[in-house]
Amino acid sequence: MAHFETEYQRLEASYSDSPPGEENLLMHVPEGAKSHWHHIENLDLFFQRVYKLHQKNGFTCMLLGEIFELIQLLFVVGFTVFLANCVDYDILFANKFVNHTDSSKVTLPDAFLPVNVCSARILDNVFVMFVVIISGVFWLHRLVKFIYNICCYWEIRSFYINALKMTMSELPYATWQEVQARIVEIQKEHQICIHKKELTELDIYHRILRFKNYMVAMVNKSLLPVRFRLPVLGESVFYTRGLKYNFELIFFWGPGSLFENEWSLKPEYKRGGNRLELADRLASRILWIGIANLLLCPVILVWQILYAFFSYTEVIKREPGSLGARCWSLYGRCYLRHFNELDHELMSRLSKGYKASSKYMNCFLSPLLTVVAKNVAFFAGSVLAVLIALTIYDEDVLAVEHVLSSITLLGVCITVCRSFIPDKHVVFCPEQLLRVILAHIHYMPDHWQGNAHKYETRDQFSQLFQYKAVFILEELLSPVVTPIILIFCLRRKSLEIIDFFRNFTVEVVGVGDTCSFAQMDIRQHGHPAWMSAGKTEASIYQQAEDGKTELSLMHFAITNPQWQPPQETTHFISQLKERIHREATGVPSDTHPLSLSESEPRSLIANLLTGPSALGSVHFGKDNFLTNHAAAGISDGASALCSLSPVSGSLHLRGSLSAAHRSAGCYTSTMSKGMAGSGTDARTVSSGSSAWEGQLTSLVLSEYASTEMSIHALYMHELHKQQSRGEMSRHTWHRQESDESSDSIPDEVRSHTTPHSRNFPHSHTFPTTVSSPSTIPTSASASATSSTTMGQEAASSQGGSHRRFSGPTTDSFGAGGRVVRSARVPMGGWAEDVQGATRHHEPLPEESSEDEMPPHIHKVT
Amino acid sequence: MNCRSVVLEVTVEARQVEEAMLSLLHTILLHRSSGKFHYKKEGTYSIGTVGTVDIDCDFIDFTFVRISSEELDRVIRKAVSEFKDALSNSGSDGVGQISLEFYQKKKSRWPFSDECIPWEVWSIKVNVVNLANEQERQICREKVGEKLGDKVINIVEVINRHEYLPKMPTQSEVDNVFDTSLKDVQPYLHKITYQITDSLGTSVSTTMRRLLKDTLAL
């Protein structure tokens, strides 16, 4: 103690001129705030902005875009007012003559009214003034927002440049996954989030999509009043941007909303105690907002009309067919969206399905309309032909009054008619088309399958995929309808809404309050009819409909291979992957006695891409039981995918490359250092850890991810269909599944992972004499067992990380130091394996059991 | 959101409020202060020393340690006595909350004012009880002492975790992290706020500010 005091004294006394040597004892070096990116206050907003800047392709593009938007707005209003008030149309139409001294030509400026007349006319017209003032206020609001945004995004820009080390010029060519990987990386050094040492991909997604996830969940649980049964129109969906805006205003950010700030629900809404009182309060708030909407209705209406007029007239003029074109409706986007799916992911998915969807909708041309259209087109065509012929003969015909306009009108008429006449040489297969659509949109109600040719299905699909014209019309109607929906429909649901937010909000450390569905926890929200039977503990109220939890989980795991899901989830994913793989490769198994290693999505995809027709031809028509069905489904999808994606040698090459990356990426973090021996592995390790390199690779990777997801979605729908087919077949399916899984996975290991959920009958291929303690070591050390399937991988994953990776490990070792990429070519690695003999032994029964499925089933039932 | 928050709850008698609050706040600040920094030319610095004092409470069987800095003590005492007055004047059921918020300043570009970003918030919820007779008071005196002892251990546990702390600043940035206004000690930048009854969190001004921000960010 005394020592310290003296030290202290001396420092105080001779602070400036003490000899340097003695002070070294108490010297510190400040770390300083090297960057100011540590500890960001509002991470939600921050990540949203980072994402938006990425989507807008960098700062300059965004700036320019916003400036032009502002100018456009000004132009729209100015031009309308000008056209309405300052043009002398009599002069334009030559009803009135101008007397010029020098020439007889009428010039455009002649048609303009003088400035003072013009302004007087504007000032006199109350309606015009009203429009001008509203637009002025709106424009000013936009301007302020613009300036504010520029300041904020400048900050984000410097974040990109200084922290993420990405220049704005390379941003448009970087995928979001790359940006995200860098964010995860810099969290370790900058601590942008202070709660955790490391950020996960899911954290970032949660923050960006917090409210969207809630909306998706509410649409999924049919909580929002967007479906209506109307007297004439039947069941219809009304969900517009205005309505969506109001919902968000009420729930998330408006004054007195349920959320306290971006990241937390108000505490009183988390307690169940006074739910009735809260519901009352919410109801009255909805009422007020509805009334406000009603009062503002004329303003919004005028705005909508102006906006629609100027944004669509140009398009319609350019291609009149575009009104007959379709687009994904707002409701469709909500219904089809996965939990934790970013905008660009959703859009790319839907765009891929667009072609097939419009083709599908075109199957349903009304024959009556076709007959009428054909004849109208015929008459219009004849007149048009004559007029054109005359014009060609002598162009003076054009000078005759109304000839030019009738040519134009006839042309439009024929275009419209033609859209109602189906192409003679196209054959429609609605069922197949619907499956192709499903491969991309991933969700559809159960009753659509098998009813694809029916009109009801078409009508329901058109709720998701509506005419552009209908979309515009709905937007125009929205200001009038929105207050009605708010006041009469949403208000009644206030108690349900309160309950929803209370029951489905979880607080995640480092993220805040999120929708519990977005956690994608099979146990809490899985649906037993969607592959999570036995794993889910959810009540009907808690189950997400349409297999949303399961499909979202697969989607997220596939798009973010680096993500480390919780253990049970990992198990689910790997199990599903294994099964899909087996279904895909099991069919030609007579020719290939060995099943391919499950860690190769490429092999699966390649298989599907190269031989879908063979696959399909074998199994089409047989709809006896699951395997064939699923296989048929997959091959359907595959042929669809095949037709959509160019299958070429280069694709295959890139595919195999990406597969190597992908599979390595999945396991990088769990990979033991020792196995990074071979060349490719070393490279993938580095790419996994830093993810700075290889833009091309990641692009290819994401392309493959979507294909893989399509196959998964198809497969899960097939399974679901099978399962929901009555109790009897369901029973069978269960047994079958159990046998399959117990083939590859020793029962002990299995029951270890999910102790409570499974009591499968023991497989005949694997007698229960395998003692449980020895199972895990064997699967880990004797690579023969463990490398065969992903299921085992998953099973052993609970034993430890190195064990989890055992499959690929042996893969690369088995190749004997060869580059892994080539080792992953189907069969390549196995053929030269020393332990081939033992391995032959293992998978064979499994294949045969699959081949002998019918007798097998008989045995069980 | 991007800040830790710790909530402590105590139930005390009206006359104990001041001492209980002082003991907890001082305990926290003891661990969140350092000696004065003396910067040298080469970008290094040395840290001055900090003394401690034991304080015995009058109305509670409790002794706590605080930094021997009269200035710091004055600041805290002032905040606590304001809180106590507000609590006794409120006349309601005597529920209040005092919070100690550590924050960091972040220099912003011109149109925005400097941001104060909290990184740790300690909220102490206080329940005031009225006791009937002297015997109960005696029991309460001991009990509160024990409780406070637990809380102090609790605080130390929280502080001992390896969690985010602002990085040690360079000379030019020291004002963004530490409160350098005191002569003899240098705590992290902090502010003490209180509210009587948990009347739904946010004050009017923050709500207004948020509203404005929201409309801008639409």
PDB file of N, CA, C and O in Angstrom, chain B residues 88-138:
ATOM      1  N   SER B  88     -41.284  10.898  -2.167  1.00  0.00           N
ATOM      2  CA  SER B  88     -42.148  11.178  -1.017  1.00  0.00           C
ATOM      3  C   SER B  88     -43.275  12.130  -1.395  1.00  0.00           C
ATOM      4  O   SER B  88     -44.362  12.089  -0.817  1.00  0.00           O
ATOM      5  N   ASN B  89     -43.008  12.997  -2.377  1.00  0.00           N
ATOM      6  CA  ASN B  89     -44.051  13.932  -2.791  1.00  0.00           C
ATOM      7  C   ASN B  89     -45.111  13.293  -3.674  1.00  0.00           C
ATOM      8  O   ASN B  89     -46.203  13.829  -3.815  1.00  0.00           O
ATOM      9  N   SER B  90     -44.737  12.195  -4.280  1.00  0.00           N
ATOM     10  CA  SER B  90     -45.671  11.614  -5.253  1.00  0.00           C
ATOM     11  C   SER B  90     -46.969  11.204  -4.582  1.00  0.00           C
ATOM     12  O   SER B  90     -48.031  11.229  -5.200  1.00  0.00           O
ATOM     13  N   GLY B  91     -46.868  10.799  -3.315  1.00  0.00           N
ATOM     14  CA  GLY B  91     -48.073  10.490  -2.574  1.00  0.00           C
ATOM     15  C   GLY B  91     -48.730   9.206  -2.997  1.00  0.00           C
ATOM     16  O   GLY B  91     -49.651   8.734  -2.346  1.00  0.00           O
ATOM     17  N   SER B  92     -48.286   8.629  -4.050  1.00  0.00           N
ATOM     18  CA  SER B  92     -48.915   7.385  -4.503  1.00  0.00           C
ATOM     19  C   SER B  92     -48.321   6.218  -3.728  1.00  0.00           C
ATOM     20  O   SER B  92     -47.815   6.381  -2.612  1.00  0.00           O
ATOM     21  N   ASP B  93     -48.334   5.048  -4.320  1.00  0.00           N
ATOM     22  CA  ASP B  93     -47.936   3.852  -3.595  1.00  0.00           C
ATOM     23  C   ASP B  93     -46.432   3.761  -3.336  1.00  0.00           C
ATOM     24  O   ASP B  93     -45.968   2.792  -2.771  1.00  0.00           O
ATOM     25  N   GLY B  94     -45.696   4.766  -3.751  1.00  0.00           N
ATOM     26  CA  GLY B  94     -44.276   4.770  -3.443  1.00  0.00           C
ATOM     27  C   GLY B  94     -43.480   3.759  -4.214  1.00  0.00           C
ATOM     28  O   GLY B  94     -42.720   2.984  -3.663  1.00  0.00           O
ATOM     29  N   VAL B  95     -43.690   3.750  -5.510  1.00  0.00           N
ATOM     30  CA  VAL B  95     -42.881   2.903  -6.373  1.00  0.00           C
ATOM     31  C   VAL B  95     -42.108   3.816  -7.304  1.00  0.00           C
ATOM     32  O   VAL B  95     -42.683   4.729  -7.889  1.00  0.00           O
ATOM     33  N   GLY B  96     -40.840   3.591  -7.394  1.00  0.00           N
ATOM     34  CA  GLY B  96     -40.053   4.451  -8.267  1.00  0.00           C
ATOM     35  C   GLY B  96     -38.895   3.692  -8.862  1.00  0.00           C
ATOM     36  O   GLY B  96     -38.632   2.544  -8.504  1.00  0.00           O
ATOM     37  N   GLN B  97     -38.237   4.325  -9.760  1.00  0.00           N
ATOM     38  CA  GLN B  97     -37.106   3.667 -10.387  1.00  0.00           C
ATOM     39  C   GLN B  97     -36.036   4.707 -10.662  1.00  0.00           C
ATOM     40  O   GLN B  97     -36.311   5.780 -11.194  1.00  0.00           O
ATOM     41  N   ILE B  98     -34.847   4.377 -10.268  1.00  0.00           N
ATOM     42  CA  ILE B  98     -33.728   5.274 -10.557  1.00  0.00           C
ATOM     43  C   ILE B  98     -32.774   4.504 -11.447  1.00  0.00           C
ATOM     44  O   ILE B  98     -32.543   3.320 -11.238  1.00  0.00           O
ATOM     45  N   SER B  99     -32.314   5.163 -12.492  1.00  0.00           N
ATOM     46  CA  SER B  99     -31.413   4.405 -13.342  1.00  0.00           C
ATOM     47  C   SER B  99     -30.132   5.155 -13.613  1.00  0.00           C
ATOM     48  O   SER B  99     -30.110   6.376 -13.743  1.00  0.00           O
ATOM     49  N   LEU B 100     -29.092   4.373 -13.660  1.00  0.00           N
ATOM     50  CA  LEU B 100     -27.752   4.892 -13.907  1.00  0.00           C
ATOM     51  C   LEU B 100     -27.349   4.378 -15.279  1.00  0.00           C
ATOM     52  O   LEU B 100     -27.295   3.184 -15.519  1.00  0.00           O
ATOM     53  N   GLU B 101     -27.114   5.316 -16.166  1.00  0.00           N
ATOM     54  CA  GLU B 101     -26.879   4.922 -17.544  1.00  0.00           C
ATOM     55  C   GLU B 101     -25.472   5.327 -17.951  1.00  0.00           C
ATOM     56  O   GLU B 101     -25.095   6.488 -17.836  1.00  0.00           O
ATOM     57  N   PHE B 102     -24.690   4.373 -18.382  1.00  0.00           N
ATOM     58  CA  PHE B 102     -23.361   4.695 -18.901  1.00  0.00           C
ATOM     59  C   PHE B 102     -23.457   4.838 -20.404  1.00  0.00           C
ATOM     60  O   PHE B 102     -24.062   4.001 -21.069  1.00  0.00           O
ATOM     61  N   TYR B 103     -22.887   5.886 -20.896  1.00  0.00           N
ATOM     62  CA  TYR B 103     -23.009   6.101 -22.335  1.00  0.00           C
ATOM     63  C   TYR B 103     -21.693   6.565 -22.920  1.00  0.00           C
ATOM     64  O   TYR B 103     -20.726   6.838 -22.207  1.00  0.00           O
ATOM     65  N   GLN B 104     -21.750   6.642 -24.211  1.00  0.00           N
ATOM     66  CA  GLN B 104     -20.567   7.016 -24.960  1.00  0.00           C
ATOM     67  C   GLN B 104     -21.005   8.118 -25.894  1.00  0.00           C
ATOM     68  O   GLN B 104     -22.114   8.054 -26.428  1.00  0.00           O
ATOM     69  N   LYS B 105     -20.175   9.077 -26.104  1.00  0.00           N
ATOM     70  CA  LYS B 105     -20.567  10.110 -27.065  1.00  0.00           C
ATOM     71  C   LYS B 105     -20.012   9.747 -28.417  1.00  0.00           C
ATOM     72  O   LYS B 105     -18.928   9.188 -28.529  1.00  0.00           O
ATOM     73  N   LYS B 106     -20.770  10.054 -29.415  1.00  0.00           N
ATOM     74  CA  LYS B 106     -20.271   9.797 -30.756  1.00  0.00           C
ATOM     75  C   LYS B 106     -20.412  11.082 -31.539  1.00  0.00           C
ATOM     76  O   LYS B 106     -21.494  11.632 -31.637  1.00  0.00           O
ATOM     77  N   LYS B 107     -19.317  11.531 -32.058  1.00  0.00           N
ATOM     78  CA  LYS B 107     -19.375  12.761 -32.846  1.00  0.00           C
ATOM     79  C   LYS B 107     -20.140  12.498 -34.133  1.00  0.00           C
ATOM     80  O   LYS B 107     -19.943  11.491 -34.780  1.00  0.00           O
ATOM     81  N   SER B 108     -21.012  13.419 -34.458  1.00  0.00           N
ATOM     82  CA  SER B 108     -21.792  13.232 -35.675  1.00  0.00           C
ATOM     83  C   SER B 108     -21.496  14.363 -36.635  1.00  0.00           C
ATOM     84  O   SER B 108     -20.927  15.375 -36.270  1.00  0.00           O
ATOM     85  N   ARG B 109     -21.939  14.129 -37.829  1.00  0.00           N
ATOM     86  CA  ARG B 109     -21.799  15.159 -38.832  1.00  0.00           C
ATOM     87  C   ARG B 109     -22.708  16.339 -38.528  1.00  0.00           C
ATOM     88  O   ARG B 109     -23.620  16.227 -37.693  1.00  0.00           O
ATOM     89  N   TRP B 110     -22.552  17.364 -39.277  1.00  0.00           N
ATOM     90  CA  TRP B 110     -23.157  18.620 -38.940  1.00  0.00           C
ATOM     91  C   TRP B 110     -24.665  18.604 -38.607  1.00  0.00           C
ATOM     92  O   TRP B 110     -25.041  19.093 -37.548  1.00  0.00           O
ATOM     93  N   PRO B 111     -25.541  18.079 -39.442  1.00  0.00           N
ATOM     94  CA  PRO B 111     -26.957  18.323 -39.117  1.00  0.00           C
ATOM     95  C   PRO B 111     -27.430  17.662 -37.834  1.00  0.00           C
ATOM     96  O   PRO B 111     -28.438  18.053 -37.290  1.00  0.00           O
ATOM     97  N   PHE B 112     -26.689  16.698 -37.359  1.00  0.00           N
ATOM     98  CA  PHE B 112     -27.141  16.011 -36.159  1.00  0.00           C
ATOM     99  C   PHE B 112     -26.300  16.452 -34.973  1.00  0.00           C
ATOM    100  O   PHE B 112     -25.132  16.768 -35.112  1.00  0.00           O
ATOM    101  N   SER B 113     -26.916  16.440 -33.826  1.00  0.00           N
ATOM    102  CA  SER B 113     -26.147  16.741 -32.635  1.00  0.00           C
ATOM    103  C   SER B 113     -25.382  15.479 -32.239  1.00  0.00           C
ATOM    104  O   SER B 113     -25.645  14.401 -32.754  1.00  0.00           O
ATOM    105  N   ASP B 114     -24.448  15.638 -31.314  1.00  0.00           N
ATOM    106  CA  ASP B 114     -23.681  14.467 -30.887  1.00  0.00           C
ATOM    107  C   ASP B 114     -24.619  13.440 -30.279  1.00  0.00           C
ATOM    108  O   ASP B 114     -25.507  13.778 -29.507  1.00  0.00           O
ATOM    109  N   GLU B 115     -24.364  12.206 -30.638  1.00  0.00           N
ATOM    110  CA  GLU B 115     -25.218  11.158 -30.094  1.00  0.00           C
ATOM    111  C   GLU B 115     -24.640  10.663 -28.775  1.00  0.00           C
ATOM    112  O   GLU B 115     -23.431  10.524 -28.639  1.00  0.00           O
ATOM    113  N   CYS B 116     -25.521  10.396 -27.850  1.00  0.00           N
ATOM    114  CA  CYS B 116     -25.101   9.744 -26.627  1.00  0.00           C
ATOM    115  C   CYS B 116     -25.644   8.328 -26.678  1.00  0.00           C
ATOM    116  O   CYS B 116     -26.850   8.120 -26.602  1.00  0.00           O
ATOM    117  N   ILE B 117     -24.761   7.387 -26.850  1.00  0.00           N
ATOM    118  CA  ILE B 117     -25.227   6.017 -27.016  1.00  0.00           C
ATOM    119  C   ILE B 117     -24.956   5.234 -25.745  1.00  0.00           C
ATOM    120  O   ILE B 117     -23.808   5.025 -25.375  1.00  0.00           O
ATOM    121  N   PRO B 118     -26.011   4.823 -25.081  1.00  0.00           N
ATOM    122  CA  PRO B 118     -25.796   4.076 -23.841  1.00  0.00           C
ATOM    123  C   PRO B 118     -25.233   2.697 -24.121  1.00  0.00           C
ATOM    124  O   PRO B 118     -25.572   2.078 -25.129  1.00  0.00           O
ATOM    125  N   TRP B 119     -24.376   2.227 -23.250  1.00  0.00           N
ATOM    126  CA  TRP B 119     -23.907   0.851 -23.384  1.00  0.00           C
ATOM    127  C   TRP B 119     -24.247   0.010 -22.170  1.00  0.00           C
ATOM    128  O   TRP B 119     -24.154  -1.213 -22.213  1.00  0.00           O
ATOM    129  N   GLU B 120     -24.626   0.639 -21.102  1.00  0.00           N
ATOM    130  CA  GLU B 120     -25.028  -0.162 -19.951  1.00  0.00           C
ATOM    131  C   GLU B 120     -26.002   0.658 -19.119  1.00  0.00           C
ATOM    132  O   GLU B 120     -25.740   1.825 -18.840  1.00  0.00           O
ATOM    133  N   VAL B 121     -27.100   0.054 -18.767  1.00  0.00           N
ATOM    134  CA  VAL B 121     -28.075   0.759 -17.947  1.00  0.00           C
ATOM    135  C   VAL B 121     -28.392  -0.069 -16.718  1.00  0.00           C
ATOM    136  O   VAL B 121     -28.731  -1.246 -16.814  1.00  0.00           O
ATOM    137  N   TRP B 122     -28.229   0.547 -15.564  1.00  0.00           N
ATOM    138  CA  TRP B 122     -28.604  -0.118 -14.316  1.00  0.00           C
ATOM    139  C   TRP B 122     -29.894   0.532 -13.839  1.00  0.00           C
ATOM    140  O   TRP B 122     -29.932   1.740 -13.622  1.00  0.00           O
ATOM    141  N   SER B 123     -30.932  -0.257 -13.693  1.00  0.00           N
ATOM    142  CA  SER B 123     -32.164   0.318 -13.177  1.00  0.00           C
ATOM    143  C   SER B 123     -32.426  -0.280 -11.800  1.00  0.00           C
ATOM    144  O   SER B 123     -32.378  -1.493 -11.621  1.00  0.00           O
ATOM    145  N   ILE B 124     -32.673   0.581 -10.866  1.00  0.00           N
ATOM    146  CA  ILE B 124     -32.983   0.107  -9.516  1.00  0.00           C
ATOM    147  C   ILE B 124     -34.435   0.456  -9.237  1.00  0.00           C
ATOM    148  O   ILE B 124     -34.805   1.635  -9.223  1.00  0.00           O
ATOM    149  N   LYS B 125     -35.228  -0.560  -9.081  1.00  0.00           N
ATOM    150  CA  LYS B 125     -36.638  -0.323  -8.770  1.00  0.00           C
ATOM    151  C   LYS B 125     -36.798  -0.296  -7.253  1.00  0.00           C
ATOM    152  O   LYS B 125     -36.280  -1.163  -6.561  1.00  0.00           O
ATOM    153  N   VAL B 126     -37.512   0.675  -6.780  1.00  0.00           N
ATOM    154  CA  VAL B 126     -37.656   0.847  -5.336  1.00  0.00           C
ATOM    155  C   VAL B 126     -39.125   0.716  -4.955  1.00  0.00           C
ATOM    156  O   VAL B 126     -39.996   1.342  -5.555  1.00  0.00           O
ATOM    157  N   ASN B 127     -39.362  -0.108  -3.967  1.00  0.00           N
ATOM    158  CA  ASN B 127     -40.688  -0.179  -3.358  1.00  0.00           C
ATOM    159  C   ASN B 127     -40.579   0.390  -1.958  1.00  0.00           C
ATOM    160  O   ASN B 127     -39.749  -0.062  -1.169  1.00  0.00           O
ATOM    161  N   VAL B 128     -41.398   1.353  -1.639  1.00  0.00           N
ATOM    162  CA  VAL B 128     -41.341   1.911  -0.292  1.00  0.00           C
ATOM    163  C   VAL B 128     -42.469   1.315   0.532  1.00  0.00           C
ATOM    164  O   VAL B 128     -43.619   1.271   0.089  1.00  0.00           O
ATOM    165  N   VAL B 129     -42.116   0.818   1.701  1.00  0.00           N
ATOM    166  CA  VAL B 129     -43.144   0.244   2.578  1.00  0.00           C
ATOM    167  C   VAL B 129     -43.257   1.076   3.856  1.00  0.00           C
ATOM    168  O   VAL B 129     -42.303   1.739   4.273  1.00  0.00           O
ATOM    169  N   ASN B 130     -44.398   1.057   4.442  1.00  0.00           N
ATOM    170  CA  ASN B 130     -44.595   1.729   5.729  1.00  0.00           C
ATOM    171  C   ASN B 130     -44.691   0.677   6.814  1.00  0.00           C
ATOM    172  O   ASN B 130     -45.414  -0.306   6.677  1.00  0.00           O
ATOM    173  N   LEU B 131     -43.952   0.899   7.853  1.00  0.00           N
ATOM    174  CA  LEU B 131     -43.942  -0.091   8.921  1.00  0.00           C
ATOM    175  C   LEU B 131     -44.658   0.473  10.146  1.00  0.00           C
ATOM    176  O   LEU B 131     -44.577   1.669  10.439  1.00  0.00           O
ATOM    177  N   ALA B 132     -45.310  -0.420  10.877  1.00  0.00           N
ATOM    178  CA  ALA B 132     -46.167   0.026  11.972  1.00  0.00           C
ATOM    179  C   ALA B 132     -45.370   0.345  13.228  1.00  0.00           C
ATOM    180  O   ALA B 132     -45.472   1.436  13.770  1.00  0.00           O
ATOM    181  N   ASN B 133     -44.538  -0.590  13.666  1.00  0.00           N
ATOM    182  CA  ASN B 133     -43.914  -0.375  14.974  1.00  0.00           C
ATOM    183  C   ASN B 133     -42.402  -0.509  14.927  1.00  0.00           C
ATOM    184  O   ASN B 133     -41.816  -0.884  13.913  1.00  0.00           O
ATOM    185  N   GLU B 134     -41.814  -0.229  16.046  1.00  0.00           N
ATOM    186  CA  GLU B 134     -40.359  -0.167  16.130  1.00  0.00           C
ATOM    187  C   GLU B 134     -39.719  -1.535  15.898  1.00  0.00           C
ATOM    188  O   GLU B 134     -38.653  -1.638  15.270  1.00  0.00           O
ATOM    189  N   GLN B 135     -40.407  -2.561  16.377  1.00  0.00           N
ATOM    190  CA  GLN B 135     -39.827  -3.903  16.249  1.00  0.00           C
ATOM    191  C   GLN B 135     -39.685  -4.281  14.771  1.00  0.00           C
ATOM    192  O   GLN B 135     -38.658  -4.791  14.334  1.00  0.00           O
ATOM    193  N   GLU B 136     -40.735  -4.006  14.030  1.00  0.00           N
ATOM    194  CA  GLU B 136     -40.676  -4.299  12.610  1.00  0.00           C
ATOM    195  C   GLU B 136     -39.563  -3.518  11.939  1.00  0.00           C
ATOM    196  O   GLU B 136     -38.868  -4.011  11.052  1.00  0.00           O
ATOM    197  N   ARG B 137     -39.439  -2.292  12.361  1.00  0.00           N
ATOM    198  CA  ARG B 137     -38.370  -1.464  11.783  1.00  0.00           C
ATOM    199  C   ARG B 137     -37.016  -2.079  12.028  1.00  0.00           C
ATOM    200  O   ARG B 137     -36.136  -2.076  11.171  1.00  0.00           O
ATOM    201  N   GLN B 138     -36.854  -2.614  13.228  1.00  0.00           N
ATOM    202  CA  GLN B 138     -35.572  -3.220  13.580  1.00  0.00           C
ATOM    203  C   GLN B 138     -35.276  -4.406  12.649  1.00  0.00           C
ATOM    204  O   GLN B 138     -34.167  -4.556  12.148  1.00  0.00           O
TER     205      GLN B 138
END
